[in-house]
PDB file of C-alpha atoms in Angstrom:
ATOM      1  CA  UNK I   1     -18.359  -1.072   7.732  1.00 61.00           C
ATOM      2  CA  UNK I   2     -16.215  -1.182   4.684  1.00 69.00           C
ATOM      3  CA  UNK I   3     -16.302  -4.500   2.566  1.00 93.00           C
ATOM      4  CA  UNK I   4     -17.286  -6.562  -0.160  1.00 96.00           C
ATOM      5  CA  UNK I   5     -20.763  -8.469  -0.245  1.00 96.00           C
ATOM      6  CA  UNK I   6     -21.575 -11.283  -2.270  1.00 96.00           C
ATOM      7  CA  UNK I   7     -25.139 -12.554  -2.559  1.00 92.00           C
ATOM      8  CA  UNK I   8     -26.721 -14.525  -2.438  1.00 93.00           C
ATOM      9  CA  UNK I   9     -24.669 -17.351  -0.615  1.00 94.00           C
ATOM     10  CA  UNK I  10     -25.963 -20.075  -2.303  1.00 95.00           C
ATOM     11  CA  UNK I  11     -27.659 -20.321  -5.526  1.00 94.00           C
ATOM     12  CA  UNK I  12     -29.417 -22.838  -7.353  1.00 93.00           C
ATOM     13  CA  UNK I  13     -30.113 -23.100 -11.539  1.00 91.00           C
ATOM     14  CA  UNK I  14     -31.861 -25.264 -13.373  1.00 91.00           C
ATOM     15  CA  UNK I  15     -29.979 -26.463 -16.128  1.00 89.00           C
ATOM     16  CA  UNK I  16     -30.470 -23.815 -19.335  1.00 88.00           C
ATOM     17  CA  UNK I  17     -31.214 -21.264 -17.208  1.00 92.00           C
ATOM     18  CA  UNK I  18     -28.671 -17.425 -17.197  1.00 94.00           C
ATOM     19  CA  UNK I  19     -28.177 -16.731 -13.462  1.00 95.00           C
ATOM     20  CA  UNK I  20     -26.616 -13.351 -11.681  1.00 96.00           C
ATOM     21  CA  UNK I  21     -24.528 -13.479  -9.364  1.00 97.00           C
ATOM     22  CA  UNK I  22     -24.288 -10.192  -7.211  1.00 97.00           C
ATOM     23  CA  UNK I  23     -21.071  -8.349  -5.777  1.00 98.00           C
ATOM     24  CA  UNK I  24     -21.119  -5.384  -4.604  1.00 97.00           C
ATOM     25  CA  UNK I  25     -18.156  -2.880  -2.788  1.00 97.00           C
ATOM     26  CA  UNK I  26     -18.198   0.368  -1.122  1.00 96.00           C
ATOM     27  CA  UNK I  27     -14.463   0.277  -0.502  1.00 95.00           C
ATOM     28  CA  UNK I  28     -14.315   3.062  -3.353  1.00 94.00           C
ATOM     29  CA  UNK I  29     -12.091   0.392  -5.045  1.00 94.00           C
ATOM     30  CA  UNK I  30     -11.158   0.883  -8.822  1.00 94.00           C
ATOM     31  CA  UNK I  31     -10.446  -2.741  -9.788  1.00 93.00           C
ATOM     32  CA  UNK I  32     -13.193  -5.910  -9.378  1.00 95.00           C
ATOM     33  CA  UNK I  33     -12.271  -9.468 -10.227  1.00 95.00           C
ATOM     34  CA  UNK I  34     -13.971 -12.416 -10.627  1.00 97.00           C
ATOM     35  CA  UNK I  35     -12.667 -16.224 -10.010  1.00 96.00           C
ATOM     36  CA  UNK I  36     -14.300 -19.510 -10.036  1.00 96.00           C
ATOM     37  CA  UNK I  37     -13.139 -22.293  -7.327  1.00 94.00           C
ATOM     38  CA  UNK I  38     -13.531 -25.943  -8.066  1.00 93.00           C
ATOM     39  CA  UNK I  39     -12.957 -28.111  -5.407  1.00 87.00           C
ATOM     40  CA  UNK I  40      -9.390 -29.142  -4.017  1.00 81.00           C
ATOM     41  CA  UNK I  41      -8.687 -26.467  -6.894  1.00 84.00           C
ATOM     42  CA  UNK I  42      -7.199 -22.732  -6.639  1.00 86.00           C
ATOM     43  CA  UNK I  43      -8.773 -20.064  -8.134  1.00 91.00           C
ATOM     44  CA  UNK I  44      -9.108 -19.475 -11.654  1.00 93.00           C
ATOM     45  CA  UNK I  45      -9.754 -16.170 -13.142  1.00 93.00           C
ATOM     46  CA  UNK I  46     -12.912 -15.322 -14.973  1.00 96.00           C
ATOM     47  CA  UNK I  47     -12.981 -11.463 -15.619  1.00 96.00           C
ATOM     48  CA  UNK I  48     -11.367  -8.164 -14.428  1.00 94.00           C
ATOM     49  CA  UNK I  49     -12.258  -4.643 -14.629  1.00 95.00           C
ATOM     50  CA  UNK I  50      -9.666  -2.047 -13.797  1.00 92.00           C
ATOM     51  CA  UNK I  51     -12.031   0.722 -14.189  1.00 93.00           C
ATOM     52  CA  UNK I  52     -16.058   1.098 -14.756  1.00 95.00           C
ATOM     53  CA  UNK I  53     -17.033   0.565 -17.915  1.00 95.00           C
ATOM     54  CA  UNK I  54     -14.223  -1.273 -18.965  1.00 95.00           C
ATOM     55  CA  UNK I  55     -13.454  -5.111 -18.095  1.00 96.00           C
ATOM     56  CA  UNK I  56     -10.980  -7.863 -19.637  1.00 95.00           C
ATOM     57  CA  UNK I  57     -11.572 -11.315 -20.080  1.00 95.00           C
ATOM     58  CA  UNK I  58      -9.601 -13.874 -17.794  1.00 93.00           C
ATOM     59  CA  UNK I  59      -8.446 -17.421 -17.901  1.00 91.00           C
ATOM     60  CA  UNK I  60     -12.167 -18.709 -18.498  1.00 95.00           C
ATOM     61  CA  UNK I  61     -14.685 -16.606 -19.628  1.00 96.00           C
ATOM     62  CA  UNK I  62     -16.157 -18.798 -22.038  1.00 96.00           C
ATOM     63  CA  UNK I  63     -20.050 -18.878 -20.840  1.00 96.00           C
ATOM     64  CA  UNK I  64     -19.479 -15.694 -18.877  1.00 97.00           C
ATOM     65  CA  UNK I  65     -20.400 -12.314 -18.643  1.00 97.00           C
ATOM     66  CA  UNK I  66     -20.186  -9.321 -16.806  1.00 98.00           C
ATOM     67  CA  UNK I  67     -20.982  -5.169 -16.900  1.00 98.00           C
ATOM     68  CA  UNK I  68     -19.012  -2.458 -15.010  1.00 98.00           C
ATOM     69  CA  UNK I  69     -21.840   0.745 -14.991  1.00 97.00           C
ATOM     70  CA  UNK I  70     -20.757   1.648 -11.469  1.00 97.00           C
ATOM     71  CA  UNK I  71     -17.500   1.580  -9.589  1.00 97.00           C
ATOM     72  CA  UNK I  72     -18.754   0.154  -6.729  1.00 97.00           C
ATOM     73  CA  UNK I  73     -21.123  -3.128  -8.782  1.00 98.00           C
ATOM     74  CA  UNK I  74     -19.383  -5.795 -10.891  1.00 98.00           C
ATOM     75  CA  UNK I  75     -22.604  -8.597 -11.235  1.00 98.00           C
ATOM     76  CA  UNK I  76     -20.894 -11.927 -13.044  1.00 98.00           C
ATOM     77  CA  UNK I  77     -23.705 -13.881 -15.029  1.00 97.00           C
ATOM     78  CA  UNK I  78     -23.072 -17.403 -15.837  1.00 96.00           C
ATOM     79  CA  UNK I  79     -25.067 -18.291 -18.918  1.00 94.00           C
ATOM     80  CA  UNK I  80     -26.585 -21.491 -20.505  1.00 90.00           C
ATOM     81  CA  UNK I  81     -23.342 -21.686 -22.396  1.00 88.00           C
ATOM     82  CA  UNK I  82     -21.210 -22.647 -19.701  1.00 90.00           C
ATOM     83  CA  UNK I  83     -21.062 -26.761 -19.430  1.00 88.00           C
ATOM     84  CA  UNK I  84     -20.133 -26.977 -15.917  1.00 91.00           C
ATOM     85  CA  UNK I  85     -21.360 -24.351 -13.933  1.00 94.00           C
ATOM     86  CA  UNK I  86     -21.824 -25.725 -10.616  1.00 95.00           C
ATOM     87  CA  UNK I  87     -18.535 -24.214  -8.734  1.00 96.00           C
ATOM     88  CA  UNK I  88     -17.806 -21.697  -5.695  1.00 96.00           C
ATOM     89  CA  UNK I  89     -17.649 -17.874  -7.469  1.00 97.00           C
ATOM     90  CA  UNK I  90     -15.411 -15.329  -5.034  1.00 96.00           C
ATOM     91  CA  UNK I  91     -15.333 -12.296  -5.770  1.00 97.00           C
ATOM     92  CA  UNK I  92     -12.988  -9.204  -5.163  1.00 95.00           C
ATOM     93  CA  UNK I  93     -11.759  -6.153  -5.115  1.00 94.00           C
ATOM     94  CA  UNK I  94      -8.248  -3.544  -4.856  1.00 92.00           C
ATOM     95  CA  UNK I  95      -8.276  -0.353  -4.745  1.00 89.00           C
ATOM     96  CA  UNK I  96      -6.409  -0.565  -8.138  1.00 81.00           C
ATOM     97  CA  UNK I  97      -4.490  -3.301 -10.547  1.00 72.00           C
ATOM     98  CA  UNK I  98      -1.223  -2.417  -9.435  1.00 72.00           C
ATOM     99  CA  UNK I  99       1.333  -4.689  -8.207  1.00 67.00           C
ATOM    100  CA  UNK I 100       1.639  -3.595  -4.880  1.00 79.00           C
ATOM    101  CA  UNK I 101      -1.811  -3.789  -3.338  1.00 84.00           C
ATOM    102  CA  UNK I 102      -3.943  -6.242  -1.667  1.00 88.00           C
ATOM    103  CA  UNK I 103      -7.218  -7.648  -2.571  1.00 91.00           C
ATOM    104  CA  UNK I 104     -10.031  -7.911  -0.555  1.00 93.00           C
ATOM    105  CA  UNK I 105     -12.829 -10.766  -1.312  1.00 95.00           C
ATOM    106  CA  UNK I 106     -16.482 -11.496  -0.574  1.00 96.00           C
ATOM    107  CA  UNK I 107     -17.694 -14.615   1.064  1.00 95.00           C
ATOM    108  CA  UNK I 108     -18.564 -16.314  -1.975  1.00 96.00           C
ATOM    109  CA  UNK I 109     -21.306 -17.613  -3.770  1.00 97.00           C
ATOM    110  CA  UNK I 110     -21.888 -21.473  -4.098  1.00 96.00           C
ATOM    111  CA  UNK I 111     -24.063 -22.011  -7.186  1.00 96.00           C
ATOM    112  CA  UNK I 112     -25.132 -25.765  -7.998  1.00 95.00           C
ATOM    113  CA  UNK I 113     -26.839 -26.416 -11.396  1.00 91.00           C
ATOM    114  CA  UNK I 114     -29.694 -28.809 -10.413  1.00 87.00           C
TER     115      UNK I 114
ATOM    116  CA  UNK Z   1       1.326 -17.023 -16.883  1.00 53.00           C
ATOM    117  CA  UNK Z   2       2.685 -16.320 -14.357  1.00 53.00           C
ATOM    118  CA  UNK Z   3       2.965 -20.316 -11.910  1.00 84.00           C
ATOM    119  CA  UNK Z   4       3.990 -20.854  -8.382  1.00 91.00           C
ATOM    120  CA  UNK Z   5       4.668 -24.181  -6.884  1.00 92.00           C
ATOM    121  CA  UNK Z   6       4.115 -25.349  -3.061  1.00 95.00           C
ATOM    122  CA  UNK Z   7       3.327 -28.419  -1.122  1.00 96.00           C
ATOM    123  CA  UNK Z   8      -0.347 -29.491  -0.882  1.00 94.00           C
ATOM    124  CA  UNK Z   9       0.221 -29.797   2.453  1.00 97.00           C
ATOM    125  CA  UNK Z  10       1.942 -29.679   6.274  1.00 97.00           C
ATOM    126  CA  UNK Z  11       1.784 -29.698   9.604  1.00 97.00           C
ATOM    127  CA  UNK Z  12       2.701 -27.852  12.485  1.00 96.00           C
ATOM    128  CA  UNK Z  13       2.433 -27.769  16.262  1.00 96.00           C
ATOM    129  CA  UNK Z  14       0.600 -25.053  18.135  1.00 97.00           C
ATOM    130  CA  UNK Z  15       2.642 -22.359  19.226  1.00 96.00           C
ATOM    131  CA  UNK Z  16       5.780 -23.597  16.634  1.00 96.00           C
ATOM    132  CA  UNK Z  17       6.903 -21.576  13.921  1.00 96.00           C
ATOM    133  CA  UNK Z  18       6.066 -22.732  10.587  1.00 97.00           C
ATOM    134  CA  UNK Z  19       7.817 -21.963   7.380  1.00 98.00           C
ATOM    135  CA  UNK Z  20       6.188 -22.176   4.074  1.00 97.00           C
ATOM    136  CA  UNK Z  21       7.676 -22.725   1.318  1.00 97.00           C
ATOM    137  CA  UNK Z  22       7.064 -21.346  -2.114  1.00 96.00           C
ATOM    138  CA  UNK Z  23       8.655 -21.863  -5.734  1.00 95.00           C
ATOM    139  CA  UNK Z  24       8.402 -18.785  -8.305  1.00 93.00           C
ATOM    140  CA  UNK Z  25      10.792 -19.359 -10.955  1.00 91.00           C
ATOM    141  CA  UNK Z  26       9.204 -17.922 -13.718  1.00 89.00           C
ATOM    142  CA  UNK Z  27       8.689 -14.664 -11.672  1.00 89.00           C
ATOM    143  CA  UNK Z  28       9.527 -11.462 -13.779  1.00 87.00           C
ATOM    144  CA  UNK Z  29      11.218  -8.529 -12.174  1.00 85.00           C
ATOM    145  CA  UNK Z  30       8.436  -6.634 -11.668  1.00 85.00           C
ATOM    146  CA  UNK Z  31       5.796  -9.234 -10.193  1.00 88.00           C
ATOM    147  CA  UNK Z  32       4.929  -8.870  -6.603  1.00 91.00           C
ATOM    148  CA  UNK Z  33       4.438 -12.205  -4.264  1.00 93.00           C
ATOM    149  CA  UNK Z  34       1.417 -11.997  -2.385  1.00 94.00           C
ATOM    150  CA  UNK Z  35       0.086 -14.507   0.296  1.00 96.00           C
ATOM    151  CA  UNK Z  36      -2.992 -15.176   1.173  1.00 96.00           C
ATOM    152  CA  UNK Z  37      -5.119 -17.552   3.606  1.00 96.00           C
ATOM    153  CA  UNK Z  38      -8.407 -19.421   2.996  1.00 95.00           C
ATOM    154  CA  UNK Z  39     -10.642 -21.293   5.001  1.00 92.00           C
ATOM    155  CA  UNK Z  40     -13.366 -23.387   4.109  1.00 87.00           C
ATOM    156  CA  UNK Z  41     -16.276 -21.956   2.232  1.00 87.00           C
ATOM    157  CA  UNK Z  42     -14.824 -18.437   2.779  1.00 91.00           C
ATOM    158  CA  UNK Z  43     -12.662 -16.066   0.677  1.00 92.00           C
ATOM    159  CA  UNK Z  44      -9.703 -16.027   0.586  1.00 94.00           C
ATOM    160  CA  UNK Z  45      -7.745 -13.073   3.707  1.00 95.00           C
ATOM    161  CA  UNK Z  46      -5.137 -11.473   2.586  1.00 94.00           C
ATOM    162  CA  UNK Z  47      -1.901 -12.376   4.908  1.00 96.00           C
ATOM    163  CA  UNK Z  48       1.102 -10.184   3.296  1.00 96.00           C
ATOM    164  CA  UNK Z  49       3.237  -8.968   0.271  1.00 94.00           C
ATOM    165  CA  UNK Z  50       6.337  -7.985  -1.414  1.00 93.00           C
ATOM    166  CA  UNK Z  51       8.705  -7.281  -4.229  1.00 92.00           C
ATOM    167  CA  UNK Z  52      12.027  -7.957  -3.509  1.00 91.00           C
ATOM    168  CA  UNK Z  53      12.861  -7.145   0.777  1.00 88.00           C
ATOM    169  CA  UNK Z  54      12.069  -9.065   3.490  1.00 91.00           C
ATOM    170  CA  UNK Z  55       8.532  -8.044   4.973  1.00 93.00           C
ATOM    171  CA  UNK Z  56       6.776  -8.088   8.408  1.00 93.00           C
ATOM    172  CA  UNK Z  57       3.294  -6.998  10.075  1.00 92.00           C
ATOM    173  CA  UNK Z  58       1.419  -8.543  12.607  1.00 90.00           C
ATOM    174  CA  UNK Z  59       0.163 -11.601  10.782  1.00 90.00           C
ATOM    175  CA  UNK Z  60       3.305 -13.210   9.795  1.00 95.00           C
ATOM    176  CA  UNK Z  61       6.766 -12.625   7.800  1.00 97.00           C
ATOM    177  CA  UNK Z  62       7.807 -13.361   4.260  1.00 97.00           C
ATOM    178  CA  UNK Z  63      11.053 -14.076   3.556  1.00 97.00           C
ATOM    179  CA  UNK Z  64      12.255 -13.633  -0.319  1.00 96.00           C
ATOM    180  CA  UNK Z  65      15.030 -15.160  -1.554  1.00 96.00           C
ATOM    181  CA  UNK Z  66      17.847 -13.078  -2.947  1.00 94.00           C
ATOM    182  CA  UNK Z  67      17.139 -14.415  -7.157  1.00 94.00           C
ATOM    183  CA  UNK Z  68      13.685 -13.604  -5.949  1.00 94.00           C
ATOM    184  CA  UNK Z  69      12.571 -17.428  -7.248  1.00 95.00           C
ATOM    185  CA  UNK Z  70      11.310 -18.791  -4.462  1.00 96.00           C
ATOM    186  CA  UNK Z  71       9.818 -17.114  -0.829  1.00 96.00           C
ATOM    187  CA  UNK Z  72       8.858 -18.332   2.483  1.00 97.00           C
ATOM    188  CA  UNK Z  73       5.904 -17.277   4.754  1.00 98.00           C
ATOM    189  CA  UNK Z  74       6.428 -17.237   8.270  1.00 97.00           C
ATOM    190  CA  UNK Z  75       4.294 -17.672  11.535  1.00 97.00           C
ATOM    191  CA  UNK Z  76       6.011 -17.422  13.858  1.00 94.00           C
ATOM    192  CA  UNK Z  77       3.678 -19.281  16.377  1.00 95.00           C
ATOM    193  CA  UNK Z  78       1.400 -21.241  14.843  1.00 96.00           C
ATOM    194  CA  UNK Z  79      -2.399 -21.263  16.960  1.00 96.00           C
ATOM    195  CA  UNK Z  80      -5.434 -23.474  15.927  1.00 96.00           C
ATOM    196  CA  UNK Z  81      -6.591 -20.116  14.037  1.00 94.00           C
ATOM    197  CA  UNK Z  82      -3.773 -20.633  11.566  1.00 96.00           C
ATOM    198  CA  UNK Z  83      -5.154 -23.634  10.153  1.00 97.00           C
ATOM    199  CA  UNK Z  84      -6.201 -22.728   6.303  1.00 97.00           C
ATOM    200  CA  UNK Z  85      -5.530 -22.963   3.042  1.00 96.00           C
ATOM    201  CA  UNK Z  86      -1.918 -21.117   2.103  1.00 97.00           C
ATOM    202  CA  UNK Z  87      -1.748 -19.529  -1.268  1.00 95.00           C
ATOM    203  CA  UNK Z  88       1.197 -18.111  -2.692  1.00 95.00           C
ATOM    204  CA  UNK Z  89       0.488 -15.847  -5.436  1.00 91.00           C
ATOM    205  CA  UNK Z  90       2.270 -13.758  -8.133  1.00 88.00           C
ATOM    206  CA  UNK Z  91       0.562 -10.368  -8.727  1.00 84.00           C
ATOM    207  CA  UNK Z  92       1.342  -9.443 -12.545  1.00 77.00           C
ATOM    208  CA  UNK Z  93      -0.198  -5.854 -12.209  1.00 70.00           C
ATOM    209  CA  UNK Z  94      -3.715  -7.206 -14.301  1.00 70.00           C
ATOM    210  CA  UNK Z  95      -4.596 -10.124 -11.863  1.00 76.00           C
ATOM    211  CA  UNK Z  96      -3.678 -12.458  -9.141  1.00 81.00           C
ATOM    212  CA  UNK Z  97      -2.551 -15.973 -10.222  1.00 80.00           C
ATOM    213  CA  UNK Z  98      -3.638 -18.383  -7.667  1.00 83.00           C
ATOM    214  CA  UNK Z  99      -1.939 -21.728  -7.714  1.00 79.00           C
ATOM    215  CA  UNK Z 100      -3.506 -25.259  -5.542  1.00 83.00           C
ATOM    216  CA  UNK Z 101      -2.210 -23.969  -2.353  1.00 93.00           C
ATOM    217  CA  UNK Z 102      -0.887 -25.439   0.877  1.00 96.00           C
ATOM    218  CA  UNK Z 103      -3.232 -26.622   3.489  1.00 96.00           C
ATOM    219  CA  UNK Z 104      -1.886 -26.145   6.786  1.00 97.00           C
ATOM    220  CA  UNK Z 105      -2.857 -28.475   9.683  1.00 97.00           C
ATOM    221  CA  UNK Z 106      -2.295 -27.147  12.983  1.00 97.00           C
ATOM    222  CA  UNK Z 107      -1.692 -29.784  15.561  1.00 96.00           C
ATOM    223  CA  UNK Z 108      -2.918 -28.881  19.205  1.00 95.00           C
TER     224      UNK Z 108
END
């Protein structure tokens, strides 16, 4: 089946710790995004990549990183700089970043900085 | 960046139509309003789209207004299934901006 996987579900760091989160297509999608829910809160944009090797920065990427090597991986790791970490992480995918197409988005990944 | 505005929340009887509203007045001429649907502790599902017509598929209908500042999404009969979180969303061509949503109650 086609889709998007996220793992793992739920994910626990010890303060000062980097963790990776994983996400993972096979929808032979071009574009990958990354948001960060907070909750009662929308989704806030953390990176994009339109294309592998190449990504953009979103609305809060401050304590954030990512890598593109392959179309079909976009791992998001949250580092020791970010100050409030604990936070649902979706992420997704299109098959490009045009206007007129639909995203499709993993189950999530719950992380809570213990 | 690209804002919409919608009600945190309504309610709706089973098998009644609901209308939801959504405000987009900032909305450039080539942004596309997407909807999608989230339940709890799940990603968001992607519910329908478009640019300037009226659209339909088997989920539900959107409904944009003429200016193209506001929309409406349409079920047309709402079940317990329905119940979620509504997002309207403008798609800039880059990203998706998600706004707080509408969280639809769905009363048997």
């Amino acid at each position: 089946d086609g889709g998007i996987t996220q793992s793992p579900k739920y994910l626990f760091r010890k303060e000062g710790q980097n963790v990776t989160l994983s996400c993972e297509q096979n929808l032979n999608h071009d574009a990958m995004y990354w948001y960060r829910q907070d909750p009662g809160q929308g989704l806030r944009l953390i990176y994009y990549s339109q294309i592998v090797n190449d990504f953009q920065k979103g609305d809060i990427a401050e304590g954030y990183s990512v890598s593109r090597e392959k179309k079909e991986s976009f791992p998001l790791t949250v580092t020791s700089a970010q100050k409030n970490p604990t936070a649902f992480y979706l992420c997704a995918s299109s098959i490009s970043s045009g206007m007129n197409t639909e995203a499709f988005f993993g189950q999530g990944t719950r992380l809570t900085v213990v | 960046d690209a804002k919409t505005t919608q009600p945190n929340s309504m309610e709706s009887n089973e098998e009644e139509p609901v209308h939801l509203p959504c405000n987009h007045s900032t909305i450039s001429g080539t942004d596309y309003i997407h909807w999608y649907r989230q339940l709890p502790s799940q990603g968001p599902e992607y519910v329908i789209h478009g640019l300037t017509s009226n659209v339909n598929n088997r989920m539900a209908s959107l409904a944009i207004a003429e200016d193209r500042k506001s929309s409406t999404l349409i079920l047309h009969r709402a079940t317990l299934r329905d119940a979620a979180v509504y997002y309207c969303i403008l798609n800039t061509g880059n990203q998706f901006y998600f706004g707080t949503g509408t969280s639809l109650t769905v009363i048997p």
